[in-house]
């Protein structure tokens, strides 16, 4: 099946009010081009250097570009310059670095607060600290907090996944906003059931991920 066929099938299965973000990490620019031609409006990458190589030619102006990787503060400037939305603001120093970078670019950057709802996930703000972090993000003029992102637990137990997503939905209600980014290829149905407004889908659209690109310019510290 082609990328276009895979996307059409997914779009037909997902409720219309839910945004599909196509996660293109490790896939070539050609695959992104195919996805955009098929109607994809939002794309996401985990690594800023890979995204700069892929988007740097200026040919992908139309899709909204989301950063969904771990936010290193020393990459804040590059992230703010390359992406339209940053979904992975998970701590105060990341928010502060990103706010400074966005301000220096004269940008007001849409962001999501990344919540940790899974024991298998290293990053993300604990739900108990989320309201305080949201207040801190909102104190920065150059950041526009639009909601919450979270990665579900890696388990075959669907009730555990659903419970984690419901916890994220409750925290989202306390924080406010328009966007609840929950769900990936394997668990988006449960995420939508819990109230997700945005799913981040890689392999269902692009097929299995190729090995990560071998390049000395690509600093990839953890695999996915
Ligand atoms: C890779 C990734 C995805 C997409 O994963 P698939 O299982 O291929 O759909 C979604 N969200 C995040 C944060 C990711 O790192």
Coordinates of C-alpha atoms and ligand atoms in Angstrom, one line a residue:
X1 CA 0.0 0.0 0.0
X2 CA 1.2 3.5 -0.8
X3 CA 1.5 6.3 1.8
X4 CA -1.5 8.0 0.1
X5 CA -3.6 4.8 0.5
X6 CA -2.5 4.3 4.1
X7 CA -3.4 7.9 5.0
X8 CA -6.8 7.8 3.3
X9 CA -7.6 4.6 5.2
X10 CA -6.6 6.1 8.5
X11 CA -8.4 9.4 7.8
X12 CA -11.6 7.5 7.1
X13 CA -11.3 5.6 10.4
X14 CA -10.5 8.6 12.6
X15 CA -13.3 10.9 13.7
X16 CA -13.2 14.2 11.7
X17 CA -12.6 16.4 14.7
X18 CA -9.3 14.6 15.5
X19 CA -6.2 16.0 13.8
X20 CA -3.8 13.5 12.4
X21 CA -0.1 14.4 12.8
X22 CA 2.1 12.3 10.5
X23 CA 5.3 11.3 12.3
X24 CA 8.0 11.1 9.7
X25 CA 11.1 10.3 11.8
X26 CA 13.7 8.2 9.9
X27 CA 11.6 8.4 6.7
X28 CA 13.0 10.4 3.7
X29 CA 11.7 13.7 2.5
X30 CA 10.1 11.9 -0.4
X31 CA 7.7 10.1 2.0
X32 CA 6.8 13.5 3.5
X33 CA 6.1 14.9 0.1
X34 CA 3.8 12.0 -0.7
X35 CA 2.0 12.4 2.6
X36 CA 1.5 16.2 2.0
X37 CA 0.2 15.5 -1.6
X38 CA -2.2 13.0 -0.1
X39 CA -3.7 15.7 2.2
X40 CA -1.6 15.5 5.4
X41 CA -1.7 18.9 7.1
X42 CA 0.6 18.3 10.1
X43 CA 3.9 16.5 10.2
X44 CA 6.2 15.7 13.2
X45 CA 9.8 14.9 13.8
X46 CA 11.8 13.9 16.9
X47 CA 15.2 15.1 16.1
X48 CA 16.0 18.7 15.1
X49 CA 18.9 18.0 12.8
X50 CA 17.0 15.4 10.9
X51 CA 14.1 17.8 10.6
X52 CA 16.4 20.6 9.4
X53 CA 17.8 18.3 6.7
X54 CA 14.3 17.3 5.6
X55 CA 12.5 20.6 5.9
X56 CA 15.5 22.9 5.4
X57 CA 15.1 23.3 1.6
X58 CA 12.0 25.4 2.2
X59 CA 9.8 23.1 0.2
X60 CA 7.6 22.0 3.1
X61 CA 5.9 25.4 3.9
X62 CA 2.3 24.2 3.9
X63 CA 2.2 21.4 6.6
X64 CA 2.4 22.5 10.2
X65 CA 5.7 21.1 11.6
X66 CA 5.6 19.7 15.2
X67 CA 8.5 18.9 17.4
X68 CA 7.8 15.8 19.5
X69 CA 11.3 14.7 20.6
X70 CA 13.0 15.3 23.9
X71 CA 13.7 19.0 24.3
X72 CA 17.4 19.7 25.0
X73 CA 17.8 23.3 26.1
X74 CA 20.9 23.8 23.9
X75 CA 18.8 23.0 20.9
X76 CA 16.0 25.5 21.8
X77 CA 17.0 28.1 19.2
X78 CA 17.1 25.5 16.4
X79 CA 13.8 24.0 17.5
X80 CA 12.0 27.4 17.7
X81 CA 13.4 28.2 14.2
X82 CA 12.5 24.9 12.6
X83 CA 9.1 24.0 14.0
X84 CA 5.6 25.6 14.2
X85 CA 4.5 23.7 17.3
X86 CA 6.6 22.2 20.2
X87 CA 4.7 19.4 21.9
X88 CA 7.4 18.3 24.3
X89 CA 7.7 21.1 26.9
X90 CA 8.1 19.0 30.1
X91 CA 10.0 21.1 32.6
X92 CA 10.8 24.7 33.6
X93 CA 14.2 25.0 32.1
X94 CA 13.0 23.7 28.7
X95 CA 10.1 26.3 28.8
X96 CA 12.5 29.1 29.7
X97 CA 15.0 28.2 27.0
X98 CA 12.3 27.9 24.4
X99 CA 10.6 31.2 25.4
X100 CA 13.9 33.0 25.1
X101 CA 14.6 31.4 21.7
X102 CA 11.1 32.2 20.4
X103 CA 11.3 35.8 21.7
X104 CA 14.7 36.3 19.9
X105 CA 13.0 35.2 16.7
X106 CA 10.0 37.5 17.2
X107 CA 7.7 34.5 17.3
X108 CA 4.9 33.4 19.6
X109 CA 5.3 29.7 19.6
X110 CA 2.4 27.3 20.1
X111 CA 3.4 24.6 22.7
X112 CA 2.0 21.6 24.5
X113 CA 2.9 20.5 28.0
X114 CA 4.3 17.0 27.9
X115 CA 2.9 14.9 30.7
X116 CA 4.3 11.6 32.0
X117 CA 1.6 9.0 32.3
X118 CA 3.7 5.9 31.8
X119 CA 6.3 4.0 33.8
X120 CA 8.0 3.1 30.5
X121 CA 8.5 6.8 29.6
X122 CA 11.6 8.7 30.7
X123 CA 10.4 12.2 30.0
X124 CA 7.4 14.3 30.8
X125 CA 6.1 16.3 33.7
X126 CA 4.5 14.3 36.5
X127 CA 0.7 15.0 36.6
X128 CA 1.1 16.4 40.1
X129 CA 3.4 19.2 38.9
X130 CA 1.5 19.9 35.7
X131 CA -0.6 22.9 36.9
X132 CA 2.5 24.7 38.2
X133 CA 4.4 24.1 35.0
X134 CA 1.4 25.3 32.9
X135 CA 1.5 28.5 35.0
X136 CA 5.2 29.0 34.3
X137 CA 4.7 28.4 30.6
X138 CA 1.9 30.9 30.5
X139 CA 4.1 33.5 32.2
X140 CA 6.2 33.6 29.0
X141 CA 4.7 36.0 26.4
X142 CA 6.5 34.2 23.6
X143 CA 4.9 30.8 24.3
X144 CA 1.3 30.0 23.6
X145 CA 0.2 27.0 25.7
X146 CA -2.4 25.1 23.7
X147 CA -2.8 21.9 25.8
X148 CA -1.2 18.6 26.7
X149 CA 0.7 15.8 25.0
X150 CA 1.5 12.4 26.5
X151 CA 2.8 9.0 25.4
X152 CA 0.9 6.0 26.5
X153 CA 2.4 3.1 28.4
X154 CA 4.0 0.2 26.5
X155 CA 1.8 -2.7 27.5
X156 CA -0.7 -5.1 26.0
X157 CA -3.2 -4.3 28.7
X158 CA -5.7 -2.0 27.0
X159 CA -7.4 -1.1 30.3
X160 CA -4.0 0.2 31.6
X161 CA -3.5 2.3 28.5
X162 CA -7.0 3.7 28.7
X163 CA -6.6 4.5 32.4
X164 CA -3.4 6.4 31.6
X165 CA -5.0 8.3 28.8
X166 CA -8.0 9.2 31.1
X167 CA -5.5 10.6 33.6
X168 CA -4.0 12.7 30.9
X169 CA -7.5 13.9 29.9
X170 CA -8.2 14.9 33.5
X171 CA -5.0 16.9 33.8
X172 CA -5.8 18.5 30.4
X173 CA -9.1 19.7 31.9
X174 CA -7.3 21.3 34.8
X175 CA -4.8 23.1 32.6
X176 CA -7.2 24.1 29.8
X177 CA -6.6 24.6 26.1
X178 CA -7.8 23.2 22.8
X179 CA -5.4 20.3 22.1
X180 CA -5.0 17.0 23.7
X181 CA -2.3 15.1 21.8
X182 CA -2.7 11.4 22.7
X183 CA -2.3 8.2 20.7
X184 CA 0.0 6.6 18.2
X185 CA -0.3 3.8 15.6
X186 CA -0.9 1.1 18.2
X187 CA -3.2 2.9 20.7
X188 CA -5.0 5.8 18.9
X189 CA -8.4 4.2 19.2
X190 CA -8.1 4.1 23.0
X191 CA -6.8 7.7 23.0
X192 CA -9.8 9.0 21.0
X193 CA -12.0 7.1 23.4
X194 CA -10.4 9.1 26.2
X195 CA -10.9 12.4 24.5
X196 CA -7.8 12.9 22.3
X197 CA -8.1 15.7 19.8
X198 CA -4.8 15.0 18.0
X199 CA -3.1 11.7 17.3
X200 CA 0.6 11.3 16.3
X201 CA 0.9 8.4 13.8
X202 CA 4.0 7.1 12.2
X203 CA 4.1 3.5 11.0
X204 CA 0.4 3.3 10.1
X205 CA 1.0 6.0 7.5
X206 CA 4.6 5.5 6.4
X207 CA 5.1 1.8 7.1
X208 CA 7.7 0.3 9.3
X209 CA 10.5 2.7 10.3
X210 CA 13.8 2.2 8.4
X211 CA 17.0 2.1 10.5
X212 CA 17.8 5.5 11.7
X213 CA 19.8 7.5 9.2
X214 CA 23.6 7.0 9.6
X215 CA 25.1 10.5 9.7
X216 CA 27.7 12.1 12.0
X217 CA 25.4 15.1 12.1
X218 CA 22.5 13.2 13.5
X219 CA 22.8 13.0 17.3
X220 CA 20.4 10.3 18.2
X221 CA 20.8 9.1 21.8
X222 CA 17.8 6.8 22.2
X223 CA 16.0 4.7 19.7
X224 CA 12.2 4.5 19.4
Ligands
LIG1 C1 7.6 7.9 17.0 C2 6.6 8.6 17.7 C3 5.2 8.5 17.4 C4 4.7 7.7 16.2 O1 4.8 6.3 16.5 P1 4.1 5.2 15.7 O2 4.0 4.0 16.6 O3 5.0 4.9 14.5 O4 2.8 5.7 15.2 C5 4.3 9.3 18.1 N1 4.7 10.1 19.1 C6 6.0 10.2 19.5 C7 6.3 11.1 20.6 C8 6.9 9.4 18.8 O5 8.2 9.5 19.3

